[in-house]
PDB file of C-alpha atoms in Angstrom:
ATOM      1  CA  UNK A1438      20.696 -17.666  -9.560  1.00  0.00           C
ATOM      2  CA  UNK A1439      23.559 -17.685 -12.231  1.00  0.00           C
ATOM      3  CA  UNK A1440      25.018 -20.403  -9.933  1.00  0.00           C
ATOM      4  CA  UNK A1441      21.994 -22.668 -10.094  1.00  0.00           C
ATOM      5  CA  UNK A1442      21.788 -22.457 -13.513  1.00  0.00           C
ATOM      6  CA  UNK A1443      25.028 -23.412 -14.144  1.00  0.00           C
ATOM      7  CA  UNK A1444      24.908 -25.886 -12.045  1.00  0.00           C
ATOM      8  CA  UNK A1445      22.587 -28.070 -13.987  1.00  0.00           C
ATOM      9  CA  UNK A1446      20.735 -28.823 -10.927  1.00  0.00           C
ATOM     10  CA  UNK A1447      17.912 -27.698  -9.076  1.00  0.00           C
ATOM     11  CA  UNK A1448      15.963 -27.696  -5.321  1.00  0.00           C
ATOM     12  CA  UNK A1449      13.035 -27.570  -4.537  1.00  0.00           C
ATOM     13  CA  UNK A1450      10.277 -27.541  -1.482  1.00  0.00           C
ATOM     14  CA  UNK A1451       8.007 -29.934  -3.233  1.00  0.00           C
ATOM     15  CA  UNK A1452       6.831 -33.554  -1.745  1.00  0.00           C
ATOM     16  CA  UNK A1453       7.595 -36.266  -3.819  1.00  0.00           C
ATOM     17  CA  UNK A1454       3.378 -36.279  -4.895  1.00  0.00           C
ATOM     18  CA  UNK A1455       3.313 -32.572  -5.251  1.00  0.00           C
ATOM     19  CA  UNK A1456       6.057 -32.990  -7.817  1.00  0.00           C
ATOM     20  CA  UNK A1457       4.373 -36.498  -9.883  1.00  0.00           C
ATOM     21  CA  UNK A1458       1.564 -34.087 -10.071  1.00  0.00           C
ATOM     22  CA  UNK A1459       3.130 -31.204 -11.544  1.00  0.00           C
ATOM     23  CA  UNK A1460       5.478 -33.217 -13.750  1.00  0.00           C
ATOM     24  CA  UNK A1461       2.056 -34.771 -15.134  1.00  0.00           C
ATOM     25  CA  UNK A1462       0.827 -31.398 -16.601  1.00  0.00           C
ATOM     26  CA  UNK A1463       4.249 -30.757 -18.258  1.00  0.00           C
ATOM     27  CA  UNK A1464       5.852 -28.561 -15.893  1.00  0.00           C
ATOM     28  CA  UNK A1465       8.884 -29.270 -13.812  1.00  0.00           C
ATOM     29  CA  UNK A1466      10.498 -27.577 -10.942  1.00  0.00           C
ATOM     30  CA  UNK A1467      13.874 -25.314 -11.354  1.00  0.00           C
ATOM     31  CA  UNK A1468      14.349 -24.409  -8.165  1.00  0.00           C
ATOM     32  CA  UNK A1469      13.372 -22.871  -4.760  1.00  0.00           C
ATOM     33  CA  UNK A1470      12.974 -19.332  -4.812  1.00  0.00           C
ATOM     34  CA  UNK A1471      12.889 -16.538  -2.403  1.00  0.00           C
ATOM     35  CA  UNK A1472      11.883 -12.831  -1.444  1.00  0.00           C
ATOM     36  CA  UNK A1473      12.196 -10.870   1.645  1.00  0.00           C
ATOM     37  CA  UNK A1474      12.074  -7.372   2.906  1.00  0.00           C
ATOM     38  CA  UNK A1475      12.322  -6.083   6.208  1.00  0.00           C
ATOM     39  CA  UNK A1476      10.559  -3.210   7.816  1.00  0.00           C
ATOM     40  CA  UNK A1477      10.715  -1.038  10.753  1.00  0.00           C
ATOM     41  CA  UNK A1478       7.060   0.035  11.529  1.00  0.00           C
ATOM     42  CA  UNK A1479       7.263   3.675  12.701  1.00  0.00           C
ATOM     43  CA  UNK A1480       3.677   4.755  12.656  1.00  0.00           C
ATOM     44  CA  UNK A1481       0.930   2.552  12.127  1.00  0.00           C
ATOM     45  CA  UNK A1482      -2.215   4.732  12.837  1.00  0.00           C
ATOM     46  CA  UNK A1483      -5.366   4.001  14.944  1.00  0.00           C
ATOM     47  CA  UNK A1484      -3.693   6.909  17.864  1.00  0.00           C
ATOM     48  CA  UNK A1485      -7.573   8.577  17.543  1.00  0.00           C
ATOM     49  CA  UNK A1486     -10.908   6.263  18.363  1.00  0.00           C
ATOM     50  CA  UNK A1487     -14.185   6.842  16.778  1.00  0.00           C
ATOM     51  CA  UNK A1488     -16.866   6.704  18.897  1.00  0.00           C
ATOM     52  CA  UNK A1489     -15.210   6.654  22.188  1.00  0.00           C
ATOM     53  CA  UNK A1490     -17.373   9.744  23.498  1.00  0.00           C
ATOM     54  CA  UNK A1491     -15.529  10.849  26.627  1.00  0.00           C
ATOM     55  CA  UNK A1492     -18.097  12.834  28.130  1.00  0.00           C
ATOM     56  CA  UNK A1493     -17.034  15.163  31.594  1.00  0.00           C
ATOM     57  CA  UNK A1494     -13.772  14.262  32.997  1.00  0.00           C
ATOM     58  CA  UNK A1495     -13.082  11.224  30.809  1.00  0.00           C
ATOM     59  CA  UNK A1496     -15.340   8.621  32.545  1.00  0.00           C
ATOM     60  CA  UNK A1497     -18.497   8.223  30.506  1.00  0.00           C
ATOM     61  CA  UNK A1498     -19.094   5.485  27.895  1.00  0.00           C
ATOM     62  CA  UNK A1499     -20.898   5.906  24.932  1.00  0.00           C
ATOM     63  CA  UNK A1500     -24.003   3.576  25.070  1.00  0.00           C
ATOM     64  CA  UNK A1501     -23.438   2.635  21.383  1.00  0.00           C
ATOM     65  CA  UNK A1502     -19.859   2.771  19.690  1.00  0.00           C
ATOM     66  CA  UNK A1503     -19.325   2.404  15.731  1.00  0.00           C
ATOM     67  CA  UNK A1504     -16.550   0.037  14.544  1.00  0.00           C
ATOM     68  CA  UNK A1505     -14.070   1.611  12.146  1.00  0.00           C
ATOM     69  CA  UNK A1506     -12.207  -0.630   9.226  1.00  0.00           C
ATOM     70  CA  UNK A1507      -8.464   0.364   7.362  1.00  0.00           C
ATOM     71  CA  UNK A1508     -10.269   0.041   4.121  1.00  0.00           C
ATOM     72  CA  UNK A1509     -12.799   3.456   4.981  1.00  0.00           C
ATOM     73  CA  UNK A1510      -9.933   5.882   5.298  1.00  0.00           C
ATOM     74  CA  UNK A1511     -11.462   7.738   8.431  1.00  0.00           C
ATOM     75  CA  UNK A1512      -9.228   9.359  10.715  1.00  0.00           C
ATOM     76  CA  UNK A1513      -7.645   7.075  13.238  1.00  0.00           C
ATOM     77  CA  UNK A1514      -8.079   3.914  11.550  1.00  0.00           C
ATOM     78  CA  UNK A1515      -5.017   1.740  10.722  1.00  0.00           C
ATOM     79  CA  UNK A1516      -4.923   2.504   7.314  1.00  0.00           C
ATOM     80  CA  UNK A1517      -0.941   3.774   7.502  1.00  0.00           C
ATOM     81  CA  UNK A1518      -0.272  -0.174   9.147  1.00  0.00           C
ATOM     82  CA  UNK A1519      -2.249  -1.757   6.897  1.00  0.00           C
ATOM     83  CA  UNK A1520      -0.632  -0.050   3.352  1.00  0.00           C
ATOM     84  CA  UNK A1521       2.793  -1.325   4.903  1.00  0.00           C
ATOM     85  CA  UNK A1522       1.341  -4.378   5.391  1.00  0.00           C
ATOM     86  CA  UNK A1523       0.520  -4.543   1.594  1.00  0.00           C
ATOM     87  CA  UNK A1524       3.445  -2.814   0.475  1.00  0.00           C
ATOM     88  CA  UNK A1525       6.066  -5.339   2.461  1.00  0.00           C
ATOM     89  CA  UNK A1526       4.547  -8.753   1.452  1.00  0.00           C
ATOM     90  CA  UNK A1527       4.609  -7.218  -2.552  1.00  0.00           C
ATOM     91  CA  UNK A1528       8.159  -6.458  -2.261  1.00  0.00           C
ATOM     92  CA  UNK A1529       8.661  -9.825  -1.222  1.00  0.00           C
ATOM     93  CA  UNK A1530       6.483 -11.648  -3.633  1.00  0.00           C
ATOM     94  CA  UNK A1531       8.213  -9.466  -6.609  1.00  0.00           C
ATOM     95  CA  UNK A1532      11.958 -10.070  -5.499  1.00  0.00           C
ATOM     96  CA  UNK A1533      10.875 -14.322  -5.492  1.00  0.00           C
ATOM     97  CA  UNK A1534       9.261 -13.537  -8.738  1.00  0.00           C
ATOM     98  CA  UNK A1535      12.675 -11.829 -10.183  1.00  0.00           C
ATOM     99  CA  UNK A1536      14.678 -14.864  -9.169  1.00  0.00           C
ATOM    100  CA  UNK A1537      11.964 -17.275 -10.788  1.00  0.00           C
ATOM    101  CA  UNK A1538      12.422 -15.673 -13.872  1.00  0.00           C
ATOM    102  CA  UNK A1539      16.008 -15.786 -13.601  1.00  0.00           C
ATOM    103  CA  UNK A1540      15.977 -19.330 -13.500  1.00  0.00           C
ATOM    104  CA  UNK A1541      13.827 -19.505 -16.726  1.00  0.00           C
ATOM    105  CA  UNK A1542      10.930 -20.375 -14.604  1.00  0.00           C
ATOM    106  CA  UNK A1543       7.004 -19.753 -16.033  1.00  0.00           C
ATOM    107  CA  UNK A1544       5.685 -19.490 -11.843  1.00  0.00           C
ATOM    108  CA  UNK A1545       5.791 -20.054  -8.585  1.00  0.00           C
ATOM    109  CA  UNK A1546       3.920 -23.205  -6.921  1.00  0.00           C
ATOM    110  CA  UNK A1547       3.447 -23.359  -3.260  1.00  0.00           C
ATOM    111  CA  UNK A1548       4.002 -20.256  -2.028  1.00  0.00           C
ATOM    112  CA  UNK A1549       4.470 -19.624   1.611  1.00  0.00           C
ATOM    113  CA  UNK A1550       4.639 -15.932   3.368  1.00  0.00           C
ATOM    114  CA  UNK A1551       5.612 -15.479   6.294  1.00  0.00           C
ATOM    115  CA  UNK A1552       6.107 -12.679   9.089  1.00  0.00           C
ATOM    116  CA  UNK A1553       8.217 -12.434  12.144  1.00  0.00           C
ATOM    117  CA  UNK A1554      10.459 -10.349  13.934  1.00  0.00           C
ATOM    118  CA  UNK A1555      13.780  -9.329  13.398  1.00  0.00           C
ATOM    119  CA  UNK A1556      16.523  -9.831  15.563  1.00  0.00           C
ATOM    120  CA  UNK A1557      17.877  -6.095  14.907  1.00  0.00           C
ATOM    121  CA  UNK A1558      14.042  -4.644  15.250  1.00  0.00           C
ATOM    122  CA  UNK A1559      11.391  -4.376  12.958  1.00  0.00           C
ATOM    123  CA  UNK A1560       9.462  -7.073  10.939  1.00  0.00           C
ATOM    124  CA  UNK A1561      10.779  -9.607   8.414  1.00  0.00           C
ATOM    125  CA  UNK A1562       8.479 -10.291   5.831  1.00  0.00           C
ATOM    126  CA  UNK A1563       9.118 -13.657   3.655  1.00  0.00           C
ATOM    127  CA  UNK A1564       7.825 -15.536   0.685  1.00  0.00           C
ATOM    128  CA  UNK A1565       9.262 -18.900  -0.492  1.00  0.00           C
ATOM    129  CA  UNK A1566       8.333 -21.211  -3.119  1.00  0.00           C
ATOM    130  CA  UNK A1567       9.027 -23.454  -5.641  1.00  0.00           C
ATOM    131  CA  UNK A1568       9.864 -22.040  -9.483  1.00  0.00           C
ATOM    132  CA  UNK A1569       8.674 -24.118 -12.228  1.00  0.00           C
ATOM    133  CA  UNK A1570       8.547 -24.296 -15.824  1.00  0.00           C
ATOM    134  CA  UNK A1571       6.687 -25.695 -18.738  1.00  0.00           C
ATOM    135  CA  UNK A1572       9.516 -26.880 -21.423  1.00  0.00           C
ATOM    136  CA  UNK A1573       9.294 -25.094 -24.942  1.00  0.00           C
ATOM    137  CA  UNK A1574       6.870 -22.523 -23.394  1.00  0.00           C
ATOM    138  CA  UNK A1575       7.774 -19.244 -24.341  1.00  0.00           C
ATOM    139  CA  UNK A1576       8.874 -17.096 -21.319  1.00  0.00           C
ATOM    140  CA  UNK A1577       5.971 -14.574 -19.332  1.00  0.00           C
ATOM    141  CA  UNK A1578       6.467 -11.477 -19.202  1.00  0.00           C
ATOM    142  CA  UNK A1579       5.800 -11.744 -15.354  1.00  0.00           C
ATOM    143  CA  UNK A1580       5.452 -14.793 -13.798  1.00  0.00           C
ATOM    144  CA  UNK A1581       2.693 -16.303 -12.064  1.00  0.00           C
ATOM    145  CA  UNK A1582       2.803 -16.941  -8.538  1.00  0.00           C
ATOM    146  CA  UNK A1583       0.227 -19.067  -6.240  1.00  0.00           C
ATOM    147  CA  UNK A1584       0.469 -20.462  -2.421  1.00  0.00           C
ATOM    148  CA  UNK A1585      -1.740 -23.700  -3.969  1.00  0.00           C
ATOM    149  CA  UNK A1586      -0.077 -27.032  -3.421  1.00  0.00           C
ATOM    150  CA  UNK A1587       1.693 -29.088  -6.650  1.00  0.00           C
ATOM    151  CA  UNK A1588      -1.369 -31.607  -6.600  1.00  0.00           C
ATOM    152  CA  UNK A1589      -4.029 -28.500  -6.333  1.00  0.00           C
ATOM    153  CA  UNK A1590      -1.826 -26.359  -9.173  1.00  0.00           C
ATOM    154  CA  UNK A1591      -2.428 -29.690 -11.500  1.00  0.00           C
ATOM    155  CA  UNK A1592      -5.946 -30.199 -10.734  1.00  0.00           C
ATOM    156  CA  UNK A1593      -6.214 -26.680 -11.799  1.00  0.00           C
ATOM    157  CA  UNK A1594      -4.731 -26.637 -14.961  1.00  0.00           C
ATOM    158  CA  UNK A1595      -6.083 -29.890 -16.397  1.00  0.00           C
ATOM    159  CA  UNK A1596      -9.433 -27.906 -15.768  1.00  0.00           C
ATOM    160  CA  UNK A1597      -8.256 -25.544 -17.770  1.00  0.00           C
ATOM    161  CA  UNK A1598      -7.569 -22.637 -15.532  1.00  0.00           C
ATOM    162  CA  UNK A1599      -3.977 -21.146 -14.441  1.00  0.00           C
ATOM    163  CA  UNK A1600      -2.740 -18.784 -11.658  1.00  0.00           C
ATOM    164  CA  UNK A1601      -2.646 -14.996 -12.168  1.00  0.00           C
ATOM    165  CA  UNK A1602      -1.163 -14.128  -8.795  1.00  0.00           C
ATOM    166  CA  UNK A1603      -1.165 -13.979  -5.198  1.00  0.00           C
ATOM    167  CA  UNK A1604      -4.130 -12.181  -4.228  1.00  0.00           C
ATOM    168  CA  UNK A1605      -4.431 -10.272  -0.563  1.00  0.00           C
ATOM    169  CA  UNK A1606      -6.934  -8.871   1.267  1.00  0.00           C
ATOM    170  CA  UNK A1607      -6.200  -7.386   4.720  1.00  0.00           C
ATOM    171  CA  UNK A1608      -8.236  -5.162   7.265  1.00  0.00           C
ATOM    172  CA  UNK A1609      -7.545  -4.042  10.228  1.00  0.00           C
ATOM    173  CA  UNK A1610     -10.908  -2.693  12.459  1.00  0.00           C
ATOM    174  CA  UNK A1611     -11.580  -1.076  16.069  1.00  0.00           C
ATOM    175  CA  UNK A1612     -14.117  -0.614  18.287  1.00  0.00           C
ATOM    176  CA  UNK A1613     -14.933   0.803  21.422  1.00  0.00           C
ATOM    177  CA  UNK A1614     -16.151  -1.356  24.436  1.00  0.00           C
ATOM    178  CA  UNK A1615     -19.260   1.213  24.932  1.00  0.00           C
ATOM    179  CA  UNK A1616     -21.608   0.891  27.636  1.00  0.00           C
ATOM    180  CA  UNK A1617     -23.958  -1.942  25.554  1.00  0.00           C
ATOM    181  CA  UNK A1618     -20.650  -4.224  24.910  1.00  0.00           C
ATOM    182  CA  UNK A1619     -19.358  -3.675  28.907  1.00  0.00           C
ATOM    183  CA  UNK A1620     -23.109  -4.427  30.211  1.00  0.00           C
ATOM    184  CA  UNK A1621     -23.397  -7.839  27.770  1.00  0.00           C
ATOM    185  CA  UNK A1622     -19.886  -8.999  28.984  1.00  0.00           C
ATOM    186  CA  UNK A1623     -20.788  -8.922  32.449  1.00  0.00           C
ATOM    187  CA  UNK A1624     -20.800 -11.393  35.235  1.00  0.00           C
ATOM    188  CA  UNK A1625     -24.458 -12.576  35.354  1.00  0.00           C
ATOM    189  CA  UNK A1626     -25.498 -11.212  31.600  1.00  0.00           C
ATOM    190  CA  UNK A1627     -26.069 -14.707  30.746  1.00  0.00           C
ATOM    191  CA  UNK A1628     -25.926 -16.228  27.153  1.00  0.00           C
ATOM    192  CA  UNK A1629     -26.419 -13.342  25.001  1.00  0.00           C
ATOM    193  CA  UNK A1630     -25.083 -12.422  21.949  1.00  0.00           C
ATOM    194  CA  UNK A1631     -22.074  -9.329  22.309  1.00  0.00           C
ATOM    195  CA  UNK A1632     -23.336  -7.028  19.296  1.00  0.00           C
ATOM    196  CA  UNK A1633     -19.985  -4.846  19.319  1.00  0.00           C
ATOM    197  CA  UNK A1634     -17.812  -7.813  19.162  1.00  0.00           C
ATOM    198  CA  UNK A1635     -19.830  -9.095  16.270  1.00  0.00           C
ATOM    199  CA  UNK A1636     -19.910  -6.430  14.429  1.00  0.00           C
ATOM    200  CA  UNK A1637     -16.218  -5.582  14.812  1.00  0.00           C
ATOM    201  CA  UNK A1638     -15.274  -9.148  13.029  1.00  0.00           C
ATOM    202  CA  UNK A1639     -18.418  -8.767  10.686  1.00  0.00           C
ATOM    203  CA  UNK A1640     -17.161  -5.509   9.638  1.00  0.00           C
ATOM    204  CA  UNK A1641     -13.117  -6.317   9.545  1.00  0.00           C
ATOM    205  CA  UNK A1642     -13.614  -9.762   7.499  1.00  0.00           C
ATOM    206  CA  UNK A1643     -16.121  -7.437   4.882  1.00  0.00           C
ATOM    207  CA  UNK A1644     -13.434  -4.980   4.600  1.00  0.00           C
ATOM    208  CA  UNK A1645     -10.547  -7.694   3.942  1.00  0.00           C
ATOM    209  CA  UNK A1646     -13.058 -10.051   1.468  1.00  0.00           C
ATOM    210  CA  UNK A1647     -13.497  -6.003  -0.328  1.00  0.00           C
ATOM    211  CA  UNK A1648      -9.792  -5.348  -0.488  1.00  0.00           C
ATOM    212  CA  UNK A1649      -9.026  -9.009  -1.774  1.00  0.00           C
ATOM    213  CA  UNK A1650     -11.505  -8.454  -4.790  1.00  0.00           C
ATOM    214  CA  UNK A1651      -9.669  -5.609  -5.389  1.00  0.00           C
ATOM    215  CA  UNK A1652      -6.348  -7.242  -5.391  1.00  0.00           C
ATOM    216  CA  UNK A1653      -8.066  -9.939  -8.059  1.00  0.00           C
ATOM    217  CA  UNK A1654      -9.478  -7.325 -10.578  1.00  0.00           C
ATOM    218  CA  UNK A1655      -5.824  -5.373 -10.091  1.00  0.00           C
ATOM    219  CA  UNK A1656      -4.604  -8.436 -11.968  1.00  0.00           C
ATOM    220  CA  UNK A1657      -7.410  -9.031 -14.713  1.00  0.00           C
ATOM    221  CA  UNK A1658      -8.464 -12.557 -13.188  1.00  0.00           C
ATOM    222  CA  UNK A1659     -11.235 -14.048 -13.295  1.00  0.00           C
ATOM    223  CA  UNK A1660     -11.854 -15.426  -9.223  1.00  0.00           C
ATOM    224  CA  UNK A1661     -10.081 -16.417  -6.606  1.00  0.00           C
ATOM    225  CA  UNK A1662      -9.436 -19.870  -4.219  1.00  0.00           C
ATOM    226  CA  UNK A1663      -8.684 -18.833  -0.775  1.00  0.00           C
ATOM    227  CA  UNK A1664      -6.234 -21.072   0.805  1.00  0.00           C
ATOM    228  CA  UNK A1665      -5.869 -19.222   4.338  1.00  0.00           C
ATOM    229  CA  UNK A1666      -8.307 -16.738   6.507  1.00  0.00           C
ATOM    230  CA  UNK A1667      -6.832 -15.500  10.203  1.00  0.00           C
ATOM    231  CA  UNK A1668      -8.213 -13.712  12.423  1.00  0.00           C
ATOM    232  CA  UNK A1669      -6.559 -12.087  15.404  1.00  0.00           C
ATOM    233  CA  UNK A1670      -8.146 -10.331  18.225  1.00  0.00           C
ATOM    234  CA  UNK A1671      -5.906  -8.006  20.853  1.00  0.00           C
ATOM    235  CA  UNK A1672      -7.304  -5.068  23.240  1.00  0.00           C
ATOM    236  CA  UNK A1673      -5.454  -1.967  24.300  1.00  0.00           C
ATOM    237  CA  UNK A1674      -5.917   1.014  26.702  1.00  0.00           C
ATOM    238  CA  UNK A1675      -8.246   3.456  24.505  1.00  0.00           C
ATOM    239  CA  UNK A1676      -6.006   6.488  23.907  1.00  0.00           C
ATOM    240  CA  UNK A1677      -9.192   8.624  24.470  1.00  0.00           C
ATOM    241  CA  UNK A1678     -10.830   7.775  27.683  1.00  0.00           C
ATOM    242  CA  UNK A1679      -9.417   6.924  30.702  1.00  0.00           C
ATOM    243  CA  UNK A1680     -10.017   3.153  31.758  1.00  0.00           C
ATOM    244  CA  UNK A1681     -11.828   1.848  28.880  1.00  0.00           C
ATOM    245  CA  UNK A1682     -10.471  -0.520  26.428  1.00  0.00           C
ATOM    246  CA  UNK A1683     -10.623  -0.718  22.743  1.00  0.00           C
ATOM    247  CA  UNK A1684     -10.767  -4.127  20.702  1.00  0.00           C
ATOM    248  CA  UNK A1685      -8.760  -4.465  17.595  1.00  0.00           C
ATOM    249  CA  UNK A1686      -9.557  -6.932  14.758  1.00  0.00           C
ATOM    250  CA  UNK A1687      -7.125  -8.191  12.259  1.00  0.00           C
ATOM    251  CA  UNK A1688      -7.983 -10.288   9.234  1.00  0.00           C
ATOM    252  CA  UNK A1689      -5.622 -11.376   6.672  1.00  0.00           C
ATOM    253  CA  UNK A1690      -6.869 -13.638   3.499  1.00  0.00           C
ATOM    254  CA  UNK A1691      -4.321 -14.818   1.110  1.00  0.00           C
ATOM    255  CA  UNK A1692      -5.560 -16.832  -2.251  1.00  0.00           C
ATOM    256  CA  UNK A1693      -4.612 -17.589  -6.209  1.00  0.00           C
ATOM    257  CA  UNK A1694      -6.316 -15.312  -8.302  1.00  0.00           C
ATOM    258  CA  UNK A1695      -7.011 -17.246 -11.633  1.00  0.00           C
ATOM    259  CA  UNK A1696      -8.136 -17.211 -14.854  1.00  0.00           C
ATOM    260  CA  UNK A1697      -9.571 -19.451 -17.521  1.00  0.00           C
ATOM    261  CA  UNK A1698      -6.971 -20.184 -20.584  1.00  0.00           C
ATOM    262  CA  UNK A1699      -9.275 -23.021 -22.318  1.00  0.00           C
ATOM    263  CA  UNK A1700     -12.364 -25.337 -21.809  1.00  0.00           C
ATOM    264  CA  UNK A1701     -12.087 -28.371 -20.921  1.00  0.00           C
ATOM    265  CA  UNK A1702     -12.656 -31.700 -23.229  1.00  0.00           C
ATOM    266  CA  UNK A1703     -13.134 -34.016 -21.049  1.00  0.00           C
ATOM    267  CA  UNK A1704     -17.428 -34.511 -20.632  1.00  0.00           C
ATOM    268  CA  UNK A1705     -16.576 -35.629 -17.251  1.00  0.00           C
ATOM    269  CA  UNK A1706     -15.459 -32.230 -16.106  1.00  0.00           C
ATOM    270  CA  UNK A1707     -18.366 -30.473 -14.557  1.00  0.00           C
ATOM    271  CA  UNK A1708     -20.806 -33.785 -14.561  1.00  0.00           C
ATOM    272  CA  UNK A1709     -19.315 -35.109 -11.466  1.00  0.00           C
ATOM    273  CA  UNK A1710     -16.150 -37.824 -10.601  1.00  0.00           C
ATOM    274  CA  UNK A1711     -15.962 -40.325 -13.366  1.00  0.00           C
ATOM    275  CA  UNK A1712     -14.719 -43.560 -12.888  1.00  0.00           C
ATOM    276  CA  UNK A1713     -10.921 -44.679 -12.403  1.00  0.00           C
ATOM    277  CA  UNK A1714      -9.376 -47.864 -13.603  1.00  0.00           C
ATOM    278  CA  UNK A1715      -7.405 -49.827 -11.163  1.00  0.00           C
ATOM    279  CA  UNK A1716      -5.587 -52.806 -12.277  1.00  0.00           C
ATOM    280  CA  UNK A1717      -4.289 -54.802  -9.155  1.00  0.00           C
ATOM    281  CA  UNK A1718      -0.281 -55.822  -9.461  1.00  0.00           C
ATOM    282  CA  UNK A1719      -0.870 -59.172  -7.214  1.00  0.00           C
ATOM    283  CA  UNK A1720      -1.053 -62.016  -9.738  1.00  0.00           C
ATOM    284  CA  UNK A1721      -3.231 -64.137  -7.503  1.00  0.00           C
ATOM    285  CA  UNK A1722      -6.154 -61.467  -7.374  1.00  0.00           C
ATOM    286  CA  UNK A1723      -5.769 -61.094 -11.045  1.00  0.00           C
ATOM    287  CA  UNK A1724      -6.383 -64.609 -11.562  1.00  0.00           C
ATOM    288  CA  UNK A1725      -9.102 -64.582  -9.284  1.00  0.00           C
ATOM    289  CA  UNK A1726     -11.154 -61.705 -10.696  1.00  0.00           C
ATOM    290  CA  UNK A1727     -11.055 -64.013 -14.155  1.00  0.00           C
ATOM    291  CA  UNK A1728     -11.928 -66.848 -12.636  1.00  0.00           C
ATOM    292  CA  UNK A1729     -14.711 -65.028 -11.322  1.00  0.00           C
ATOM    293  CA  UNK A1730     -15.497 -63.430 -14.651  1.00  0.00           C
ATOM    294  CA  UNK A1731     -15.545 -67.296 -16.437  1.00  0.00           C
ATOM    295  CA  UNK A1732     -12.487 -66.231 -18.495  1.00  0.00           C
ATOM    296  CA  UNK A1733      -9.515 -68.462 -18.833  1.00  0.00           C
ATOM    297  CA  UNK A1734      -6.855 -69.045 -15.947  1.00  0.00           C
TER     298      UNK A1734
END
């Protein structure tokens, strides 16, 4: 970072309209910053499964299972998985916030994280973006970071609002396939609604939307814009009955917490698109639209 500074240059992950569109709200770029942390994950819960009734010998299903979510805390959910989860992508959003401020940078515009697996085991858990300042601003005691784009980050200011932070919420639910769910996903049921399946994502995307408001009020914003919802489904063996499976939701949401810093000015703001001026650069039209308008050639 001392490098860069020195340097007099900077880099950047910005298109050439995401950074017109910051430059036009008086911030500029300073460089591309980074944060990463790796992870080996040694125990991440969900070994016990609520509702999976074994009955005699292992063999019966219960006719109606109950889903369980991270964010509830019962025993056997994958609330150990889920605080790493949390705990990894924070490292790595704080260590690109260090090096932002290291380069005299006010935030962090267009923020990407990222997970995969590394070579030598475990998970790598990334976050790149770009740093920018505002000149003459004086420095933040922590900088702001947000995964919106340069063009969305400008919109957002000239309304008069500005990033708090990256905001998460992330659940991780699991359900039983009970007798109901096995008897509506058989051959012949027909085109009927699964209830357990439904309320497995119902109940996983409730817990991550309740963990993401907490992640916004943690910060002292005001809202949120979401920028990215997954979803991902898997099935495994259930560890407490022989031959029945369980089904496993995952839901991440990542947004920009923000916050109001001023009211806008501009009448237009809140009263719907006003009109933009457009002045054509081919002489020939120009003439044309006087000509048209009875004004001299």
């Amino acid at each position: 970072m001392a490098e860069i500074r020195r340097s007099g240059t900077w880099g950047s992950a910005l298109s050439a309209d995401e950074f017109t569109a910051i430059r036009t709200v008086g911030f500029e770029p300073v460089g591309q910053v980074l944060g990463a942390a790796v992870y080996n994950i040694g125990y991440a819960g969900g070994y016990g499964c609520p509702g999976a009734w074994a009955g005699y010998g292992g063999y019966v299903a219960p006719y109606q299972s109950v889903t369980s979510v991270s964010g509830a805390g019962s025993a056997g959910s994958f609330g150990p998985m889920v605080q790493t989860l949390y705990q990894a992508r924070h490292k790595a959003i704080a260590r690109m916030s260090e090096e932002c401020a290291e380069l005299g940078g006010h935030g962090v515009v267009g923020v990407l994280l990222t997970i995969g697996s590394f070579p030598a085991g475990g998970l790598e858990f990334k976050a790149i973006g770009t740093a920018v300042r505002a000149p003459g601003a004086v420095p933040l005691k922590r900088p702001f970071t947000s995964d919106l784009s340069g063009q969305d980050f400008a919109k957002l200011i000239m309304a008069g609002w500005v990033p708090a932070g990256l905001a998460l919420g992330i659940s991780i639910g699991a359900r039983h396939d009970d007798w109901l769910t096995i008897n509506q996903t058989r051959w012949g049921s027909g085109n009927s609604e699964v209830t357990g399946y439904t309320d497995l994502v119902n109940q996983s995307r409730h817990d991550a939307r309740t963990q993401l408001d907490r992640d916004v009020a943690r910060m002292g914003a005001q809202g949120v814009v979401v920028r990215d919802m997954d979803l991902r489904i898997r099935e495994r063996e259930c560890p407490m009955q022989e031959h029945r499976r369980d089904h496993i939701a995952e839901v991440t949401i990542i947004g920009t917490a923000i916050t109001q810093f001023t009211r806008s000015h501009d009448p237009a703001v809140g009263a719907g698109p006003g009109s933009l001026a457009i002045l054509s650069l081919d002489p020939q039209r120009r003439q044309a639209a006087r000509v048209r308008l009875g004004g001299p050639r």
